[in-house]
Amino acid sequence: MKFNLIFLFGLILLLISNIVDAKCTVKKIKNVKNVRDLNQENDESNIEINYHIADAEEAANLLLSNRDYYENLNQNDFNFRLQILNATLEELEELVKREVRDFTEKEKTIIDNCFLIKNIKRICKERGYTLPPLNDIVFAKTTSREEYGSNAYTHGTEIYLGETLFEMEDEYLDIYVNGIISHEIFHCLTRKYPNFRRDMYSIIGFTIVEKDFEFPKETADRIISNPDVEHHNSYATFEINGEKKDCTLIFTTVRPFEKEGDSFFDTDLQMTGVVPINDLYTIYDANDVSNFWDVLESNTLYAIDPEETLADNFMYTIIMGLDGMDYSTPRIIESIDAYLKSYKL
Ligand SMILES: *[C@@H]1O[C@H](CO)[C@@H](O)[C@H](O)[C@H]1NC(C)=O
């Protein structure tokens, strides 16, 4: 799930980017032009990530078939999405059915021209990468109101693109959609290939345990569910009140939903929760964790979960490459690059 403000901020930096910010890690894009040139040289035989484009009806059926996801949402999830108190699963399902859309022909062309998908063979050949295969990607379109207007999100190997995604100025639209799709493809890869996920998470110091953490109800009820974060089973070491603690991350809000207009994208309301894995009742605010940005210092501000942080870094590695941007933490891009070079099917 994209958090519009943060992501848009990241994107503006990514695209225009001479703004300097202390935490701003992405400073300068060098090769938008190269990305476009690569696409122009391409030919059909390069397509190796197989996909199909769903219409609105198929999108609704696919979405609602993910019972695990919808049935595990909590009251807060329903309320924020429906923007009313005491919202129900049934109301959310009705919303999903109303908000799915058909792609326009122009939007289909943008997807068909996605750099990563169209050039996957060439990228792999030129850079010596091996990527785990994805032969069953589905693209679907929705207004995304069911996920509070996020730009894109995934279930399984289905990529749901939000209507707002296509409202970007034409000048940057292809690059923007390319970036988002590459980010979403990472979620499909980690979901489908647990070893790939484990190795990627280890690059930023997160360890994966076999079983998901069993949060007590008090904690579980505060989680804002993100379809891209299917498992809460990773931890890293954080320093809290001078003590080192192994913690997992959750996305939450400082208070529950109260009234229409409350948004979990609101930076005053949203919170990255840092939860010690040996005390799952306690949720620290990431802002109070002294070394949070040392652990999550990772070229992106999108640091609500290692899954999102890494998806951005994967996107940079694939689209921008090792020297396509001035990365604040080039080590991560180098590590992803090295990993993709050594990946064995
Ligand atoms: C929501 O449910 C609570 C508890 O059942 C009830 O007290 C409250 O009036 C309800 N609020 C709305 C807006 O339906």
Coordinates of C-alpha atoms and ligand atoms in Angstrom, one line a residue:
M1 CA 0.0 0.0 0.0
K2 CA 1.4 3.4 -0.9
F3 CA 1.2 6.1 1.6
N4 CA 0.3 9.0 -0.6
L5 CA 2.1 11.8 1.1
I6 CA 5.3 10.0 1.9
F7 CA 5.3 8.3 -1.4
L8 CA 4.5 11.3 -3.4
F9 CA 7.2 13.1 -1.6
G10 CA 9.7 10.4 -2.4
L11 CA 8.5 10.4 -6.0
I12 CA 9.0 14.2 -6.3
L13 CA 12.5 13.7 -5.0
L14 CA 13.0 10.8 -7.3
L15 CA 11.8 12.8 -10.4
I16 CA 12.8 16.4 -9.9
S17 CA 14.8 16.1 -6.8
N18 CA 17.1 18.8 -5.9
I19 CA 15.3 19.3 -2.6
V20 CA 17.5 18.4 0.3
D21 CA 16.2 17.1 3.5
A22 CA 18.0 15.6 6.4
K23 CA 16.2 12.3 6.1
C24 CA 15.9 12.6 2.4
T25 CA 17.9 9.9 1.0
V26 CA 17.1 10.0 -2.6
K27 CA 18.8 13.0 -4.0
K28 CA 19.1 12.9 -7.7
I29 CA 17.9 10.9 -10.6
K30 CA 20.4 10.7 -13.4
N31 CA 18.9 8.4 -16.0
V32 CA 15.2 8.9 -16.7
K33 CA 16.2 9.4 -20.3
N34 CA 18.1 6.1 -20.3
V35 CA 15.1 4.2 -19.0
R36 CA 13.0 5.5 -21.8
D37 CA 15.7 4.8 -24.4
L38 CA 16.0 1.2 -23.2
N39 CA 12.2 0.8 -23.7
Q40 CA 12.3 2.0 -27.2
E41 CA 15.0 -0.5 -28.2
N42 CA 12.9 -3.3 -26.9
D43 CA 11.2 -6.0 -28.8
E44 CA 8.3 -8.4 -28.0
S45 CA 10.5 -11.4 -27.5
N46 CA 11.8 -9.9 -24.2
I47 CA 8.6 -10.5 -22.3
E48 CA 9.1 -13.0 -19.7
I49 CA 7.0 -11.9 -16.7
N50 CA 3.6 -13.2 -17.9
Y51 CA 0.6 -11.2 -17.0
H52 CA -3.0 -10.6 -18.0
I53 CA -5.1 -7.5 -17.6
A54 CA -8.4 -8.1 -15.7
D55 CA -11.6 -6.2 -16.2
A56 CA -13.7 -4.8 -13.3
E57 CA -15.7 -8.0 -12.8
E58 CA -12.7 -10.2 -12.6
A59 CA -11.0 -7.7 -10.3
A60 CA -13.9 -7.9 -7.8
N61 CA -14.0 -11.6 -7.9
L62 CA -10.2 -11.9 -7.3
L63 CA -10.2 -9.4 -4.5
L64 CA -13.1 -10.9 -2.6
S65 CA -11.7 -14.4 -3.0
N66 CA -8.9 -13.5 -0.6
R67 CA -10.9 -14.5 2.4
D68 CA -7.9 -14.6 4.7
Y69 CA -7.3 -11.0 4.2
Y70 CA -10.8 -9.6 4.6
E71 CA -11.8 -11.9 7.4
N72 CA -8.7 -10.9 9.5
L73 CA -9.2 -7.2 9.2
N74 CA -10.1 -5.5 12.5
Q75 CA -12.7 -2.9 13.4
N76 CA -10.3 0.0 12.9
D77 CA -9.5 -1.3 9.4
F78 CA -13.2 -1.3 8.5
N79 CA -13.9 2.1 10.0
F80 CA -11.0 3.9 8.3
R81 CA -11.8 2.3 5.0
L82 CA -15.6 3.0 5.2
Q83 CA -15.1 6.3 7.1
I84 CA -17.8 5.5 9.6
L85 CA -17.9 4.0 13.1
N86 CA -18.9 0.4 13.5
A87 CA -18.3 -0.4 9.8
T88 CA -18.7 -4.1 8.9
L89 CA -17.0 -6.6 6.6
E90 CA -20.2 -6.7 4.5
E91 CA -20.0 -3.0 3.9
L92 CA -16.4 -3.2 2.9
E93 CA -17.2 -6.0 0.4
E94 CA -19.9 -3.9 -1.1
L95 CA -17.4 -1.1 -1.4
V96 CA -15.0 -3.4 -3.2
K97 CA -17.6 -4.3 -5.7
R98 CA -18.5 -0.7 -6.4
E99 CA -14.9 0.6 -6.7
V100 CA -13.4 -1.8 -9.3
R101 CA -12.9 -0.4 -12.8
D102 CA -12.0 -1.4 -16.3
F103 CA -8.7 -0.1 -17.6
T104 CA -8.8 2.4 -20.5
E105 CA -6.9 1.5 -23.7
K106 CA -4.3 4.1 -22.9
E107 CA -3.7 2.6 -19.4
K108 CA -3.4 -0.9 -20.9
T109 CA -0.7 0.4 -23.2
I110 CA 1.2 1.9 -20.3
I111 CA 1.1 -1.5 -18.6
D112 CA 2.2 -3.3 -21.8
N113 CA 5.2 -0.9 -21.9
C114 CA 6.3 -1.4 -18.3
F115 CA 10.1 -1.3 -18.4
L116 CA 10.6 -4.1 -15.9
I117 CA 8.2 -6.5 -17.5
K118 CA 9.0 -5.8 -21.1
N119 CA 12.8 -5.8 -20.6
I120 CA 13.2 -8.4 -17.9
K121 CA 15.2 -10.7 -20.1
R122 CA 17.5 -8.0 -21.2
I123 CA 18.0 -6.5 -17.7
C124 CA 18.8 -10.0 -16.4
K125 CA 21.2 -10.6 -19.3
E126 CA 23.0 -7.3 -19.2
R127 CA 23.4 -7.2 -15.5
G128 CA 23.8 -10.9 -14.9
Y129 CA 20.7 -11.1 -12.7
T130 CA 18.5 -14.1 -12.1
L131 CA 14.9 -13.3 -10.9
P132 CA 12.5 -15.9 -9.6
P133 CA 9.9 -16.4 -12.3
L134 CA 6.5 -14.8 -12.2
N135 CA 4.2 -16.3 -14.7
D136 CA 0.8 -15.4 -13.3
I137 CA 0.7 -11.7 -12.7
V138 CA -2.8 -10.1 -13.0
F139 CA -3.2 -6.3 -13.3
A140 CA -6.5 -4.9 -12.1
K141 CA -7.9 -1.4 -11.6
T142 CA -9.8 0.1 -8.8
T143 CA -10.5 3.5 -7.4
S144 CA -8.7 2.1 -4.4
R145 CA -11.2 3.5 -1.9
E146 CA -11.3 0.1 -0.4
E147 CA -7.6 0.7 0.6
Y148 CA -8.1 4.3 1.4
G149 CA -6.9 5.6 -2.0
S150 CA -3.5 4.0 -2.0
N151 CA -1.8 4.1 -5.4
A152 CA -1.4 0.4 -5.7
Y153 CA -1.4 -2.8 -3.7
T154 CA -1.2 -6.5 -4.2
H155 CA -2.8 -9.8 -3.2
G156 CA -1.1 -13.0 -4.3
T157 CA 0.4 -12.2 -7.7
E158 CA -2.4 -9.7 -8.4
I159 CA -1.4 -6.1 -8.8
Y160 CA -4.2 -3.6 -8.1
L161 CA -3.5 -0.2 -9.6
G162 CA -5.4 2.8 -8.2
E163 CA -7.2 5.2 -10.4
T164 CA -5.2 8.1 -9.0
L165 CA -2.0 6.5 -10.2
F166 CA -3.0 7.4 -13.8
E167 CA -3.7 11.1 -12.9
M168 CA 0.0 11.9 -12.9
E169 CA 1.1 14.5 -15.5
D170 CA 1.7 12.8 -18.8
E171 CA 5.3 13.9 -18.9
Y172 CA 6.2 11.6 -16.0
L173 CA 3.3 9.1 -16.1
D174 CA 5.3 6.2 -17.7
I175 CA 8.2 6.5 -15.3
Y176 CA 5.8 6.8 -12.4
V177 CA 3.8 3.7 -13.4
N178 CA 7.1 1.8 -14.1
G179 CA 8.3 2.6 -10.6
I180 CA 5.0 1.6 -8.9
I181 CA 4.8 -1.7 -10.9
S182 CA 8.4 -2.6 -10.0
H183 CA 7.7 -1.9 -6.4
E184 CA 4.5 -4.1 -6.5
I185 CA 6.3 -6.9 -8.3
F186 CA 8.7 -7.1 -5.3
H187 CA 5.6 -7.9 -3.1
C188 CA 4.6 -10.7 -5.5
L189 CA 8.1 -12.1 -5.4
T190 CA 8.4 -12.1 -1.6
R191 CA 5.0 -13.7 -1.3
K192 CA 5.7 -16.4 -3.7
Y193 CA 9.4 -17.1 -2.8
P194 CA 10.0 -17.3 1.0
N195 CA 13.8 -17.7 0.5
F196 CA 14.0 -14.6 -1.7
R197 CA 12.1 -12.8 1.1
R198 CA 14.3 -14.0 3.8
D199 CA 17.5 -13.0 1.9
M200 CA 16.2 -9.6 1.0
Y201 CA 15.1 -8.8 4.5
S202 CA 18.5 -9.8 5.8
I203 CA 20.1 -7.1 3.7
I204 CA 18.6 -4.4 6.0
G205 CA 19.1 -6.5 9.2
F206 CA 15.7 -8.1 9.5
T207 CA 15.4 -11.8 10.5
I208 CA 12.4 -13.9 9.6
V209 CA 11.0 -16.5 12.0
E210 CA 9.0 -19.4 10.9
K211 CA 5.7 -18.5 12.6
D212 CA 3.9 -15.2 12.6
F213 CA 3.9 -13.4 16.0
E214 CA 0.7 -14.0 17.9
F215 CA -0.2 -10.5 18.9
P216 CA -2.6 -10.1 21.8
K217 CA -6.0 -8.6 20.9
E218 CA -5.0 -5.2 22.3
T219 CA -2.1 -5.0 19.8
A220 CA -3.8 -6.8 16.9
D221 CA -6.7 -4.4 17.1
R222 CA -4.4 -1.4 16.5
I223 CA -2.8 -2.7 13.3
I224 CA -3.8 -1.0 10.1
S225 CA -3.7 -3.9 7.8
N226 CA -1.7 -3.6 4.6
P227 CA -2.4 -6.3 2.0
D228 CA 1.3 -6.1 0.9
V229 CA 2.5 -7.1 4.4
E230 CA 1.0 -10.5 4.6
H231 CA 3.2 -11.7 7.5
H232 CA 4.3 -10.2 10.8
N233 CA 7.2 -12.5 11.4
S234 CA 10.3 -10.4 11.0
Y235 CA 12.4 -8.5 13.5
A236 CA 15.5 -6.3 13.8
T237 CA 17.3 -5.0 16.8
F238 CA 16.4 -1.5 18.0
E239 CA 17.6 0.6 20.8
I240 CA 14.8 1.7 23.2
N241 CA 15.5 3.7 26.3
G242 CA 19.1 2.6 26.1
E243 CA 18.3 -1.0 25.8
K244 CA 18.7 -3.2 22.8
K245 CA 15.5 -5.1 21.9
D246 CA 14.5 -7.3 19.1
C247 CA 11.3 -5.8 17.6
T248 CA 8.9 -6.3 14.8
L249 CA 7.2 -3.3 13.0
I250 CA 3.5 -2.7 12.7
F251 CA 1.7 0.1 11.0
T252 CA -0.8 1.8 13.3
T253 CA -2.4 5.1 14.2
V254 CA -1.9 7.1 17.4
R255 CA -5.7 6.8 18.1
P256 CA -8.5 4.8 16.6
F257 CA -10.8 6.1 13.9
E258 CA -13.2 8.7 15.3
K259 CA -14.9 10.6 12.5
E260 CA -15.2 11.0 8.8
G261 CA -12.0 12.6 7.4
D262 CA -9.7 10.6 9.7
S263 CA -7.1 9.1 7.5
F264 CA -4.3 6.7 8.2
F265 CA -2.3 8.5 5.6
D266 CA -2.4 11.7 7.8
T267 CA 1.1 12.1 9.0
D268 CA -0.2 13.3 12.4
L269 CA -2.3 10.2 12.8
Q270 CA -0.2 7.4 11.3
M271 CA 2.5 5.8 13.4
T272 CA 5.1 3.1 12.8
G273 CA 4.8 0.9 15.8
V274 CA 7.9 -0.9 17.2
V275 CA 6.9 -4.0 19.1
P276 CA 9.4 -6.1 21.2
I277 CA 9.0 -9.7 20.2
N278 CA 9.2 -10.8 23.8
D279 CA 6.5 -8.3 24.9
L280 CA 3.9 -8.1 22.2
Y281 CA 1.7 -5.9 24.4
T282 CA 4.0 -2.9 24.1
I283 CA 4.0 -0.7 21.1
Y284 CA 6.7 2.0 20.9
D285 CA 6.3 4.9 18.5
A286 CA 9.2 4.7 16.0
N287 CA 9.8 8.5 16.7
D288 CA 10.8 7.4 20.3
V289 CA 13.2 4.8 19.1
S290 CA 16.7 6.4 19.1
N291 CA 18.2 4.3 16.3
F292 CA 15.1 3.8 14.2
W293 CA 16.6 5.6 11.2
D294 CA 19.9 3.9 11.6
V295 CA 18.2 0.6 11.2
L296 CA 15.8 1.8 8.5
E297 CA 18.3 4.1 6.8
S298 CA 17.5 2.8 3.4
N299 CA 17.2 5.3 0.6
T300 CA 13.5 5.7 1.2
L301 CA 11.2 7.4 3.7
Y302 CA 8.7 4.6 3.2
A303 CA 9.7 2.8 6.4
I304 CA 6.6 1.4 7.9
D305 CA 7.7 -2.2 7.3
P306 CA 10.8 -3.9 5.9
E307 CA 8.6 -5.1 3.0
E308 CA 7.9 -1.6 1.8
T309 CA 11.4 -0.3 2.4
L310 CA 12.8 -3.2 0.4
A311 CA 10.2 -2.9 -2.4
D312 CA 11.4 0.7 -2.9
N313 CA 15.1 -0.4 -2.9
F314 CA 14.3 -3.2 -5.3
M315 CA 12.6 -0.7 -7.6
Y316 CA 15.6 1.6 -7.5
T317 CA 18.0 -1.2 -8.2
I318 CA 16.0 -2.4 -11.2
I319 CA 15.0 1.0 -12.7
M320 CA 17.8 3.3 -11.7
G321 CA 20.6 0.8 -11.3
L322 CA 23.7 1.1 -9.1
D323 CA 24.7 4.6 -10.2
G324 CA 21.4 5.9 -11.4
M325 CA 20.8 8.0 -8.3
D326 CA 22.8 9.5 -5.4
Y327 CA 21.7 6.9 -2.9
S328 CA 22.2 7.7 0.8
T329 CA 22.8 4.1 1.5
P330 CA 24.4 2.6 -1.7
R331 CA 25.2 -0.5 0.3
I332 CA 21.6 -1.7 0.0
I333 CA 21.5 -1.2 -3.7
E334 CA 24.8 -3.0 -4.1
S335 CA 23.7 -5.8 -1.9
I336 CA 20.4 -6.3 -3.9
D337 CA 22.5 -6.1 -7.1
A338 CA 24.9 -8.7 -5.8
Y339 CA 22.1 -10.9 -4.5
L340 CA 20.3 -10.9 -7.9
K341 CA 23.6 -11.8 -9.5
S342 CA 24.1 -14.8 -7.3
Y343 CA 20.4 -15.9 -7.1
K344 CA 19.9 -19.6 -8.0
L345 CA 16.5 -20.8 -9.1
Ligands
LIG1 C1 -21.1 1.9 17.6 O1 -21.2 0.9 18.5 C2 -21.1 1.2 19.8 C3 -21.1 0.0 20.7 O2 -22.0 -1.0 20.2 C4 -22.3 2.1 20.1 O3 -22.3 2.5 21.5 C5 -22.3 3.4 19.2 O4 -23.4 4.2 19.4 C6 -22.2 3.0 17.8 N1 -21.9 4.2 17.0 C7 -22.4 4.4 15.8 C8 -22.1 5.7 15.2 O5 -23.1 3.6 15.2

